[in-house]
Amino acid sequence: MKYSKLLIPTLKETPSEAEAVSHILMIRGGYIRQLAAGLYISLPLFLRVMEKINTIIRQEMNRIGAQELSLPVLHPAEVWQKTGRWDAIGDEMFRLRDRTGRDMCLAMTHEEIMTWLAAKELRSYRDLPQMWYQIQTKLRDEARPKSGILRTREFIMKDSYSFDADLDGLNKSYELHAQAYHRIFTRCGLLFYQVESDPGMMGGSTAHEFMAPSDAGEDEIALCGRCGYSANVELAVSQPPEYPTIDMPFEEVHTPEVKTVAEVSKFLGLPSHCFIKSLLLIAKDGAVLALLRGDEELHEDKTKRIIGQYRPAHKDEIREILGVEAGFIGPINMINKEIRVIASNSLKSGLYVSGANKKDYHIKGINPEIHFSTNNKEHKTLKLSGKMPEVHCLVVWRDIRVIREDERCVTCGAPLKIRKVIEIGNIFKLGVKYSVPLNAVYLNKEGSEVPIIMGSYGIGPARVAAAAIEQNNDENGIIWPMSIAPFSVLILPLSVSDDETTKAADLICTALNGKGIDFLIDDRDMRPGIKFKDADLTGIPYQIIIGAKNLKDGLIEIKDRRTKETMKMPPDTTVDYIIRLMVML
RNA sequence: CGGGGCGUAGCGCAGUCUGGUUAGCGCACCUGCCUUGGGAGCAGGGGGCCGGAGGUUCGAAUCCUCUCGCCCCGACCA
């Protein structure tokens, strides 16, 4: 392919709207252009990268027995209404009406349509299992598109769906996908982790995400270097750091106008881990008191999984519900109040200071082993009858804390690392969440009607490309992994007006063509400096540099974009040398 | 949706606070000469509804009101 025939509008300067490295380099390298917020045009080079990634995906999906098909991007509302998602999903779904006034939406994912097809076409256990996938456009009216193509309103997604007769089958399909994903991302030259993830609103039991480490990522994962534990921080667990108990009597202390953990800690001269941080939350079915150790932070997602959607209580609500000003609330004298209390596991033992539920007072020496009780009615009765007066609070022990870097792994005790990552793929065990409402059932051997067990599995090819750039670049530009580079080789005839140079370039083109290697030749009548800069920026893995000076000695030069190493050799051996390099990769 | 920033030539920016020649600089672009191993040099040239609308004023890129767009942080993310 000739450079002069391709639209590759490279930029010398960094565009002001780009922040992420991959975003900057994709724009500067002439890969993409922005049409509007979250909407991008793929230029020829980027399209080639996407095609290479999609080819790898297809090969690996086909290899596990999945079949490719293509579904509409415009959907009738009815299917989505049947699963309840028409109402459950808010502004993120693009909605419209057709000319007859019928409600329609644009596909943000395809569980409904795939399940609809399964309901129509799959009848018997003999039809199962099936794995169907497509590489198609998805549309989501994102609240905040960001970081170039990492979060857009329209994007390509490989989504596949498995249909099995039973859980064993689902587990097999799930495992096959996990293996395929490992092969895909490895072949794409990415560093990545498979981590446990929150099944969330997809509605399922098990879920994993495939995460590529990058500072541009929106997610964070916790990693154990020793045992391999890895999880999204949305659900990652760790051993809370342990501190020696500081002895203190059980007594009230006057703490006028001293409210936050930091203030009380300073006032009493005690470290923050000696405190119980009490937060009043308003959940759908009432107020919830969350107790954390003073050095901990409440984890919103973990908490939501326990009490559902919630918000922090306002100051006047605290006064109304607990009868005390914010800043002095705590687990004391809570036993008669009809408020759920959820306490962080780290508070199970030790001695603590917390608000006394009395203005300007805190209480020292709270001993959860004595003053807290697990959630059973018995203690309440005993307390009320005066037999166990020391119990102040009925608690449920839960993991509701945010984990931190270097805390200990719960399985092996090694320090955990936290990494920012780009989510490049995910796999979910859906179960019957979609097959039941859409009546996707089959007849089993016994002749009874049973819902199909489903799984769903996604990959964002553009995110794979972005992650590859994030992980492979230098001050001069992109360094593509060979497998997904737009071209394998870039030929740089430094002067297109020099006959010897052109002749040598032609020779190499012919040889590369003969070997089926995809190459680009920079045939532009430009100064060498420009060609070198563009070559490095666009990131094609190998450069064959043909200059008059080396040619006088019968030599041309091969440069490895990644290592910057160069090798001089006669033109007729160049192509074989390149092939050897490519095989080594 | 909340907070912040920015809209001036294709790109990157100055000018705006403190209103006043013909709105400026670098890069890119066009013509010519010259040059050809890391974004050359010289000479000449084209390109602007200063995001949009309304207002204040003798006069608005500049002040006021409204509005649209883009980016960043947060919320959201099926």
XYZ file of C-alpha atoms (C1' of nucleotides) in Angstrom:
663
model
C 0.000 0.000 0.000
C 1.231 3.473 -0.841
C 1.342 6.056 1.916
C 0.345 8.778 -0.551
C -2.899 6.921 -1.317
C -3.973 6.623 2.314
C -5.536 9.264 4.527
C -3.043 9.436 7.392
C -3.367 12.967 8.768
C -0.632 13.051 11.385
C -0.289 15.991 13.729
C 2.876 17.548 15.035
C 1.160 19.150 17.978
C -0.888 17.553 20.730
C -4.564 18.351 20.370
C -5.848 20.224 23.396
C -8.874 18.043 24.035
C -6.900 14.819 24.518
C -5.566 13.687 27.873
C -4.989 9.923 27.772
C -1.825 8.778 25.983
C -3.743 6.449 23.698
C -6.166 9.236 22.810
C -3.348 11.679 22.006
C -1.432 9.168 19.909
C -4.495 7.971 18.016
C -5.275 11.539 17.010
C -1.677 12.549 16.311
C -0.981 9.328 14.446
C -3.903 9.888 12.099
C -5.946 6.944 13.410
C -9.148 8.653 14.560
C -11.028 11.918 14.425
C -13.768 13.081 16.758
C -17.197 13.916 15.383
C -18.860 14.851 18.675
C -18.607 13.868 22.332
C -18.161 10.101 22.419
C -18.422 9.704 18.649
C -15.330 8.920 16.612
C -14.475 8.377 12.986
C -12.088 5.494 12.282
C -9.539 6.495 9.676
C -7.941 3.864 7.403
C -5.101 2.946 9.757
C -7.429 2.435 12.690
C -9.812 0.376 10.636
C -6.944 -1.945 9.752
C -6.050 -2.322 13.440
C -9.666 -3.084 14.307
C -9.863 -5.637 11.510
C -6.769 -7.403 12.824
C -8.167 -7.519 16.340
C -11.551 -8.735 15.107
C -9.885 -11.433 13.032
C -8.090 -12.738 16.091
C -11.358 -12.653 18.028
C -13.194 -14.535 15.265
C -10.528 -17.201 15.043
C -10.597 -17.854 18.764
C -14.375 -17.725 19.048
C -14.782 -20.134 16.168
C -12.184 -22.361 17.749
C -14.372 -22.908 20.829
C -17.322 -23.690 18.616
C -19.095 -20.348 18.681
C -21.043 -19.271 15.601
C -21.035 -15.756 14.232
C -24.268 -14.040 13.352
C -25.470 -10.462 13.089
C -28.379 -8.844 14.898
C -30.224 -5.582 14.308
C -29.120 -2.466 16.127
C -32.675 -1.108 16.137
C -34.986 -3.009 18.476
C -38.714 -2.985 19.169
C -39.550 -2.022 22.751
C -41.611 -5.159 23.443
C -38.637 -7.474 23.831
C -37.048 -5.129 26.317
C -40.326 -4.674 28.122
C -40.608 -8.429 28.615
C -37.356 -8.574 30.582
C -38.201 -5.392 32.445
C -35.159 -3.551 31.225
C -37.177 -1.093 29.142
C -38.155 0.502 32.452
C -35.139 -0.490 34.511
C -32.703 1.302 32.250
C -32.822 5.057 32.346
C -31.371 7.757 30.158
C -28.554 5.546 29.024
C -30.776 3.925 26.432
C -31.378 5.762 23.174
C -35.105 5.601 22.470
C -37.140 6.620 19.460
C -40.429 5.974 17.696
C -40.957 4.731 14.201
C -43.418 6.421 11.820
C -46.333 4.471 13.230
C -45.550 5.611 16.742
C -44.159 2.283 17.844
C -41.549 2.507 20.646
C -38.074 1.442 19.576
C -34.596 1.605 21.058
C -31.025 1.388 19.901
C -29.085 -1.641 21.055
C -26.932 -1.080 24.107
C -26.407 -4.834 24.421
C -28.064 -7.897 22.915
C -29.188 -10.301 25.659
C -32.820 -9.706 24.795
C -32.508 -10.285 21.064
C -30.243 -13.319 21.358
C -32.612 -14.842 23.907
C -35.579 -14.007 21.685
C -33.894 -15.951 18.889
C -33.081 -18.828 21.211
C -36.696 -18.921 22.390
C -37.842 -19.170 18.814
C -35.348 -21.703 17.491
C -34.145 -23.931 20.333
C -36.593 -26.666 21.362
C -34.849 -29.741 22.614
C -31.903 -30.698 24.761
C -30.586 -32.087 21.490
C -30.206 -28.489 20.230
C -27.965 -27.604 23.137
C -25.406 -26.336 23.827
C -25.136 -23.359 21.481
C -22.745 -20.408 21.471
C -23.632 -17.416 19.330
C -21.627 -14.265 18.859
C -21.537 -11.105 16.807
C -19.189 -8.176 16.364
C -21.582 -5.275 16.235
C -22.286 -1.679 17.072
C -23.679 -0.790 20.478
C -25.136 2.552 21.435
C -25.289 3.982 24.903
C -26.121 7.543 25.826
C -23.229 7.778 28.245
C -23.468 10.424 30.917
C -19.829 11.170 30.399
C -17.928 9.910 27.384
C -14.208 10.164 28.069
C -10.609 9.269 27.293
C -10.972 9.054 23.519
C -12.321 5.721 22.416
C -12.216 4.215 25.918
C -15.718 5.384 26.736
C -17.870 6.343 23.778
C -21.543 6.541 22.938
C -21.228 4.303 19.905
C -18.779 1.434 19.868
C -18.114 -1.994 18.442
C -18.435 -4.929 20.774
C -17.911 -8.605 20.372
C -20.696 -10.122 22.393
C -21.377 -13.804 22.705
C -24.044 -15.792 24.473
C -24.095 -19.406 25.561
C -27.192 -21.571 25.820
C -26.927 -24.687 27.928
C -29.181 -27.355 29.322
C -27.778 -27.256 32.825
C -25.249 -25.667 35.133
C -22.503 -28.090 34.161
C -22.971 -26.998 30.592
C -22.873 -23.333 31.575
C -19.673 -23.897 33.501
C -18.120 -25.497 30.448
C -19.188 -22.674 28.140
C -17.919 -20.153 30.668
C -14.589 -21.909 30.942
C -14.250 -22.143 27.169
C -14.800 -18.404 26.927
C -12.268 -17.687 29.638
C -9.718 -19.745 27.702
C -10.580 -18.067 24.414
C -10.241 -14.643 26.036
C -6.817 -15.521 27.385
C -5.721 -16.541 23.906
C -7.232 -13.451 22.293
C -5.644 -10.912 24.607
C -2.322 -12.726 24.611
C -2.298 -12.782 20.833
C -3.093 -9.055 20.824
C 0.081 -8.476 22.809
C -1.600 -7.202 25.948
C -0.638 -7.483 29.564
C -3.909 -8.351 31.333
C -5.483 -9.972 34.365
C -8.619 -11.999 34.804
C -10.289 -10.759 37.972
C -13.401 -11.508 39.958
C -16.040 -8.922 39.267
C -19.391 -7.804 40.519
C -22.165 -9.515 38.531
C -24.174 -6.416 39.375
C -27.303 -5.672 37.414
C -26.466 -8.226 34.729
C -28.048 -10.560 37.208
C -25.983 -13.657 37.624
C -23.888 -15.566 40.039
C -20.331 -15.504 38.780
C -18.540 -12.904 36.738
C -15.012 -12.105 35.732
C -13.464 -9.139 34.010
C -10.374 -9.011 31.849
C -8.342 -6.008 32.813
C -5.383 -4.399 31.055
C -3.223 -2.301 33.405
C -3.057 1.343 32.331
C -3.180 4.713 34.025
C -5.914 5.701 31.588
C -8.190 2.998 32.981
C -11.343 3.790 34.908
C -11.295 0.693 37.105
C -9.018 -0.544 39.834
C -8.101 -4.075 40.703
C -6.379 -5.653 43.688
C -3.649 -8.151 42.910
C -1.743 -10.609 45.033
C 1.737 -11.263 43.700
C 2.072 -14.539 45.586
C -1.127 -16.570 45.282
C -2.600 -14.838 42.259
C -5.709 -13.524 43.988
C -7.152 -10.763 41.847
C -10.413 -8.868 42.060
C -12.034 -5.637 41.080
C -11.752 -3.258 44.053
C -15.547 -3.123 43.889
C -15.491 -6.436 45.713
C -11.879 -7.077 46.658
C -11.225 -8.240 50.200
C -8.139 -8.006 52.380
C -7.095 -8.555 55.960
C -7.563 -5.239 57.737
C -4.298 -4.084 59.261
C -4.153 -5.079 62.931
C -3.124 -2.757 65.698
C -2.418 -3.512 69.377
C -5.365 -2.689 71.602
C -4.868 0.425 73.681
C -6.228 -0.120 77.157
C -8.892 2.312 78.295
C -11.748 2.296 80.779
C -15.378 2.302 79.630
C -16.338 5.908 80.295
C -17.860 9.033 78.836
C -15.515 11.869 77.883
C -16.439 15.472 77.361
C -15.550 16.458 73.806
C -17.106 19.866 73.202
C -17.391 20.757 69.505
C -15.050 17.897 68.564
C -16.726 15.876 65.836
C -14.762 14.137 63.125
C -12.508 11.157 63.718
C -9.523 13.357 62.914
C -10.585 15.998 65.443
C -11.385 13.565 68.249
C -8.200 11.654 67.514
C -6.181 14.845 67.971
C -8.210 15.920 71.008
C -7.764 12.618 72.862
C -4.292 11.850 71.567
C -5.343 8.449 70.209
C -4.653 7.066 66.704
C -7.571 6.914 64.276
C -7.791 3.108 64.340
C -8.957 3.382 67.980
C -12.206 4.952 66.851
C -15.491 3.693 65.538
C -16.652 5.819 62.649
C -20.457 5.899 62.583
C -22.321 6.799 59.434
C -26.076 7.098 59.158
C -27.381 5.976 55.777
C -30.849 6.231 54.338
C -31.735 3.061 52.438
C -35.017 2.241 50.714
C -36.401 0.414 53.748
C -35.203 2.795 56.414
C -32.146 4.145 58.162
C -28.982 2.073 58.536
C -26.090 2.800 60.845
C -22.756 1.756 59.348
C -19.838 1.260 61.724
C -16.265 1.358 60.497
C -12.928 1.524 62.187
C -11.625 5.093 62.232
C -8.937 4.365 59.643
C -11.400 2.805 57.218
C -13.571 4.150 54.465
C -17.074 2.987 53.625
C -17.202 1.062 50.355
C -20.271 2.201 48.462
C -20.652 -0.815 46.187
C -20.186 -3.365 48.953
C -22.685 -1.495 51.079
C -25.186 -1.293 48.247
C -25.023 -5.034 47.791
C -26.068 -5.432 51.419
C -28.677 -2.711 51.956
C -29.593 -1.740 48.406
C -29.580 1.778 47.023
C -28.862 4.357 49.718
C -27.644 7.851 50.414
C -25.958 9.467 53.391
C -28.415 11.027 55.849
C -28.698 14.792 55.978
C -27.768 16.626 59.174
C -31.374 17.243 60.215
C -32.297 13.625 59.490
C -29.570 12.500 61.874
C -31.010 14.700 64.587
C -34.496 13.446 63.838
C -33.654 9.752 63.762
C -30.970 9.489 66.432
C -31.845 12.511 68.507
C -28.302 13.790 68.468
C -26.193 16.099 66.388
C -23.955 14.697 63.657
C -20.462 14.210 65.047
C -21.543 12.537 68.254
C -23.425 9.545 66.913
C -22.268 6.039 67.770
C -23.306 2.482 68.635
C -24.146 3.323 72.238
C -27.698 2.819 73.510
C -28.798 1.648 70.143
C -30.412 -1.576 71.220
C -33.919 -0.196 71.545
C -33.795 1.738 68.314
C -35.325 0.217 65.230
C -32.255 0.845 63.112
C -30.196 -1.752 61.312
C -26.544 -1.652 62.266
C -23.868 -2.999 59.944
C -20.366 -3.169 61.333
C -17.052 -3.663 59.615
C -15.450 -7.025 60.359
C -12.344 -5.264 61.634
C -14.283 -4.101 64.697
C -14.898 -7.594 66.055
C -12.298 -7.179 68.767
C -10.356 -4.385 70.476
C -11.276 -1.285 72.447
C -12.700 1.797 70.757
C -13.854 5.336 71.140
C -17.053 6.487 69.511
C -19.784 9.083 69.744
C -21.963 8.765 72.849
C -25.188 9.676 71.064
C -25.138 12.711 73.344
C -24.078 16.188 72.296
C -20.432 17.023 73.111
C -19.683 13.548 74.488
C -17.812 10.493 73.249
C -17.454 7.116 74.917
C -14.131 5.394 75.485
C -13.476 1.726 76.004
C -16.185 0.298 73.796
C -15.528 -3.431 73.618
C -17.469 -5.006 70.767
C -17.074 -8.445 72.324
C -19.086 -7.181 75.293
C -21.067 -4.214 74.055
C -22.100 -5.531 70.651
C -24.201 -8.532 70.001
C -24.819 -10.371 66.793
C -28.199 -10.106 65.342
C -30.496 -12.185 67.490
C -33.568 -11.249 69.417
C -32.415 -12.953 72.586
C -30.030 -10.225 73.599
C -32.599 -7.585 73.112
C -34.969 -9.394 75.448
C -32.232 -9.899 78.009
C -31.223 -6.282 77.754
C -34.747 -5.089 78.256
C -35.190 -7.389 81.252
C -31.978 -6.022 82.704
C -30.116 -9.323 82.578
C -27.519 -8.229 80.064
C -27.354 -4.469 80.545
C -23.957 -4.147 78.904
C -25.162 -4.859 75.351
C -25.633 -1.577 73.489
C -26.003 -2.615 69.923
C -27.123 -5.461 67.703
C -24.801 -5.662 64.750
C -24.333 -7.595 61.552
C -20.669 -8.122 60.731
C -19.887 -7.429 57.110
C -17.099 -6.406 54.775
C -17.989 -2.816 53.985
C -14.520 -1.277 53.865
C -12.421 0.012 51.013
C -9.224 -1.977 50.754
C -5.877 -0.247 50.444
C -2.581 -0.934 48.753
C -0.242 -3.223 50.747
C -2.961 -4.675 52.950
C -2.614 -8.451 53.353
C -4.163 -10.970 51.009
C -6.879 -12.991 52.790
C -5.710 -16.247 51.245
C -1.942 -16.045 51.547
C -1.073 -12.952 53.559
C 1.161 -11.328 50.944
C 0.711 -7.573 50.411
C -1.876 -6.653 47.782
C -1.161 -4.247 44.962
C -3.776 -1.953 43.464
C -3.603 -1.166 39.751
C -5.595 1.092 37.464
C -6.935 -0.929 34.572
C -8.926 -0.786 31.365
C -11.754 -3.314 31.191
C -11.220 -5.057 27.855
C -13.571 -7.979 28.340
C -16.015 -9.578 30.717
C -17.758 -12.897 31.190
C -21.014 -13.448 33.114
C -22.992 -16.459 34.187
C -26.505 -15.210 33.549
C -28.500 -18.257 34.535
C -32.171 -17.905 33.606
C -32.531 -14.165 34.043
C -33.384 -13.671 30.369
C -34.570 -17.121 29.350
C -37.449 -17.152 31.829
C -39.107 -13.843 30.908
C -38.606 -14.469 27.196
C -39.704 -18.069 27.540
C -36.537 -19.567 26.101
C -37.192 -23.140 27.169
C -36.359 -26.622 25.910
C -37.672 -30.102 26.498
C -35.300 -32.285 28.487
C -34.906 -36.046 28.229
C -37.774 -36.540 30.643
C -40.007 -34.474 28.402
C -40.457 -31.534 30.736
C -40.045 -27.909 29.809
C -36.980 -26.245 31.382
C -35.483 -22.770 30.925
C -32.208 -22.550 29.023
C -29.189 -21.605 31.151
C -27.326 -18.670 29.674
C -24.025 -16.881 29.844
C -22.935 -13.634 28.212
C -19.446 -12.581 27.233
C -18.125 -9.280 25.877
C -14.964 -7.819 24.388
C -14.358 -4.207 23.373
C -12.006 -4.361 20.375
C -11.389 -0.593 20.383
C -10.436 -0.811 24.033
C -8.028 -3.588 23.130
C -6.417 -1.206 20.635
C -6.315 1.632 23.152
C -4.875 -0.630 25.849
C -2.228 -1.843 23.403
C -1.164 1.757 22.816
C -1.285 2.587 26.501
C 1.036 -0.323 27.180
C 3.260 0.120 24.132
C 4.470 3.618 23.370
C 7.427 5.903 23.806
C 8.165 9.618 23.442
C 8.053 9.257 19.658
C 4.707 7.535 19.340
C 2.940 4.200 19.168
C 4.731 0.837 19.167
C 2.182 -1.682 17.908
C 2.382 -5.340 18.796
C 2.990 -7.107 15.461
C -0.304 -9.017 15.623
C -2.514 -5.926 15.535
C -0.303 -3.370 13.757
C -1.991 -1.702 10.770
C 0.959 -2.860 8.671
C 3.828 -5.146 9.581
C 6.478 -3.221 7.691
C 6.979 0.378 6.629
C 9.361 1.063 3.751
C 11.052 4.444 3.816
C 12.685 5.424 0.507
C 14.325 8.606 1.749
C 14.346 10.191 -1.671
C 11.705 9.337 -4.230
C 13.634 11.197 -6.941
C 16.722 9.012 -6.622
C 16.649 6.161 -9.151
C 18.792 3.762 -7.140
C 16.587 4.250 -4.096
C 13.408 3.676 -6.057
C 14.840 0.593 -7.677
C 15.823 -0.903 -4.329
C 12.398 -0.051 -2.889
C 10.663 -1.763 -5.806
C 12.765 -4.854 -5.290
C 11.772 -5.068 -1.640
C 8.096 -4.405 -2.380
C 8.050 -7.261 -4.842
C 9.719 -9.594 -2.382
C 7.326 -8.642 0.454
C 4.357 -9.101 -1.841
C 5.668 -12.529 -2.764
C 5.766 -13.506 0.902
C 2.332 -12.095 1.648
C 3.587 -9.568 4.150
C 1.456 -6.437 4.530
C 3.538 -3.323 4.133
C 3.194 0.383 3.617
C 5.641 2.344 1.496
C 6.164 6.018 2.212
C 6.270 7.202 -1.394
C 5.701 10.848 -0.495
C 8.107 13.444 -1.819
C 9.009 14.613 1.660
C 12.151 15.377 3.573
C 13.550 12.371 5.445
C 12.932 13.985 8.837
C 9.199 14.065 8.241
C 9.148 10.449 7.125
C 11.069 9.318 10.189
C 8.791 11.238 12.543
C 5.631 9.879 10.959
C 7.082 6.381 10.906
C 7.731 6.439 14.645
C 4.413 8.112 15.415
C 2.245 5.634 13.530
C 4.116 2.806 15.181
C 4.518 0.178 12.463
C 6.812 -2.467 14.005
C 9.552 -2.601 11.344
C 11.014 0.139 9.178
C 13.040 -0.609 6.075
C 15.083 2.501 5.424
C 16.471 2.994 1.952
C 18.919 5.870 1.611
C 21.376 6.834 -1.096
C 24.381 6.766 1.228
C 23.950 3.171 2.412
C 22.924 2.136 -1.050
C 26.369 3.140 -2.347
C 27.737 0.348 -0.153
C 24.975 -1.939 -1.403
C 23.151 -1.769 1.922
C 19.780 -0.847 3.307
C 18.706 -0.634 6.890
C 16.092 -2.396 9.039
C 14.945 -0.690 12.201
C 12.973 -2.239 15.022
C 10.478 0.377 16.207
C 10.438 -0.978 19.747
C 14.132 -1.458 20.462
C 15.352 1.225 18.028
C 17.993 -1.316 16.973
C 19.110 -1.120 13.365
C 20.701 -3.650 11.095
C 22.322 -3.014 7.713
C 22.234 -5.605 4.958
C 21.988 -6.012 1.179
C 18.473 -5.530 -0.222
C 18.065 -9.102 -1.421
C 18.434 -10.582 2.068
C 16.185 -8.040 3.755
C 12.871 -9.775 3.337
C 14.091 -13.103 4.645
C 15.563 -11.301 7.618
C 12.250 -9.574 8.329
C 10.416 -12.880 8.143
C 12.811 -14.361 10.662
C 12.178 -11.422 12.994
C 8.423 -11.779 12.614
C 8.511 -15.467 13.367
C 10.512 -14.794 16.505
C 7.806 -12.508 17.830
C -26.999 15.698 36.745
C -23.335 18.692 40.342
C -18.329 21.226 40.293
C -14.315 23.375 37.267
C -11.983 24.874 32.581
C -12.057 26.234 27.479
C -14.433 28.016 22.500
C -10.178 33.585 18.185
C -7.510 30.575 10.515
C -6.908 23.312 9.411
C -3.834 22.559 14.358
C -1.516 24.887 18.791
C -2.033 29.535 21.060
C -1.674 35.355 22.322
C -5.039 39.415 22.642
C -10.339 39.712 26.833
C -8.927 41.812 33.318
C -8.403 47.892 31.756
C -13.665 48.483 24.954
C -10.712 52.342 20.477
C -5.991 51.562 13.761
C -6.825 46.973 9.039
C -7.305 40.878 15.011
C -1.880 38.752 15.777
C 2.045 34.653 16.334
C 4.008 29.525 15.380
C 2.955 25.205 12.540
C 0.245 23.501 8.322
C -1.456 25.094 3.203
C -0.377 27.543 -2.088
C 3.740 29.667 -5.716
C 8.970 30.087 -6.784
C 14.068 29.172 -5.617
C 17.049 26.060 -2.833
C 17.641 21.638 0.043
C 17.275 15.886 0.856
C 19.474 10.455 6.927
C 15.378 12.974 12.148
C 9.251 17.662 11.500
C 15.223 22.560 6.785
C 16.140 27.814 4.553
C 14.756 32.318 1.697
C 10.973 35.207 -0.887
C 5.936 35.907 -2.000
C 0.707 34.460 -1.031
C -4.324 32.618 0.452
C -7.260 31.720 4.591
C -11.357 34.671 10.358
C -19.403 35.877 11.207
C -13.345 36.051 17.411
C -19.061 29.298 18.941
C -24.324 31.497 18.450
C -28.348 35.103 19.835
C -29.701 39.408 22.223
C -28.216 43.789 24.910
C -24.957 48.150 26.760
C -21.956 51.838 23.963
C -20.258 56.848 19.324
C -17.485 52.154 19.084
C -17.491 45.127 21.444
C -13.088 39.345 20.401
C -13.015 42.476 24.984
C -18.619 44.553 29.283
C -23.854 42.257 30.533
C -27.807 38.357 29.724
C -29.173 33.952 27.515
C -27.732 29.790 24.679
C -24.809 25.841 22.099
C -20.421 22.877 22.025
C -15.928 20.431 23.859
C -12.590 18.785 27.891
C -11.499 17.497 33.121
C -13.260 15.900 38.336
C -17.498 13.645 40.630
C -22.356 10.996 40.271
C -23.964 7.298 36.725
C -22.245 3.097 33.756
C -27.364 -3.292 32.175
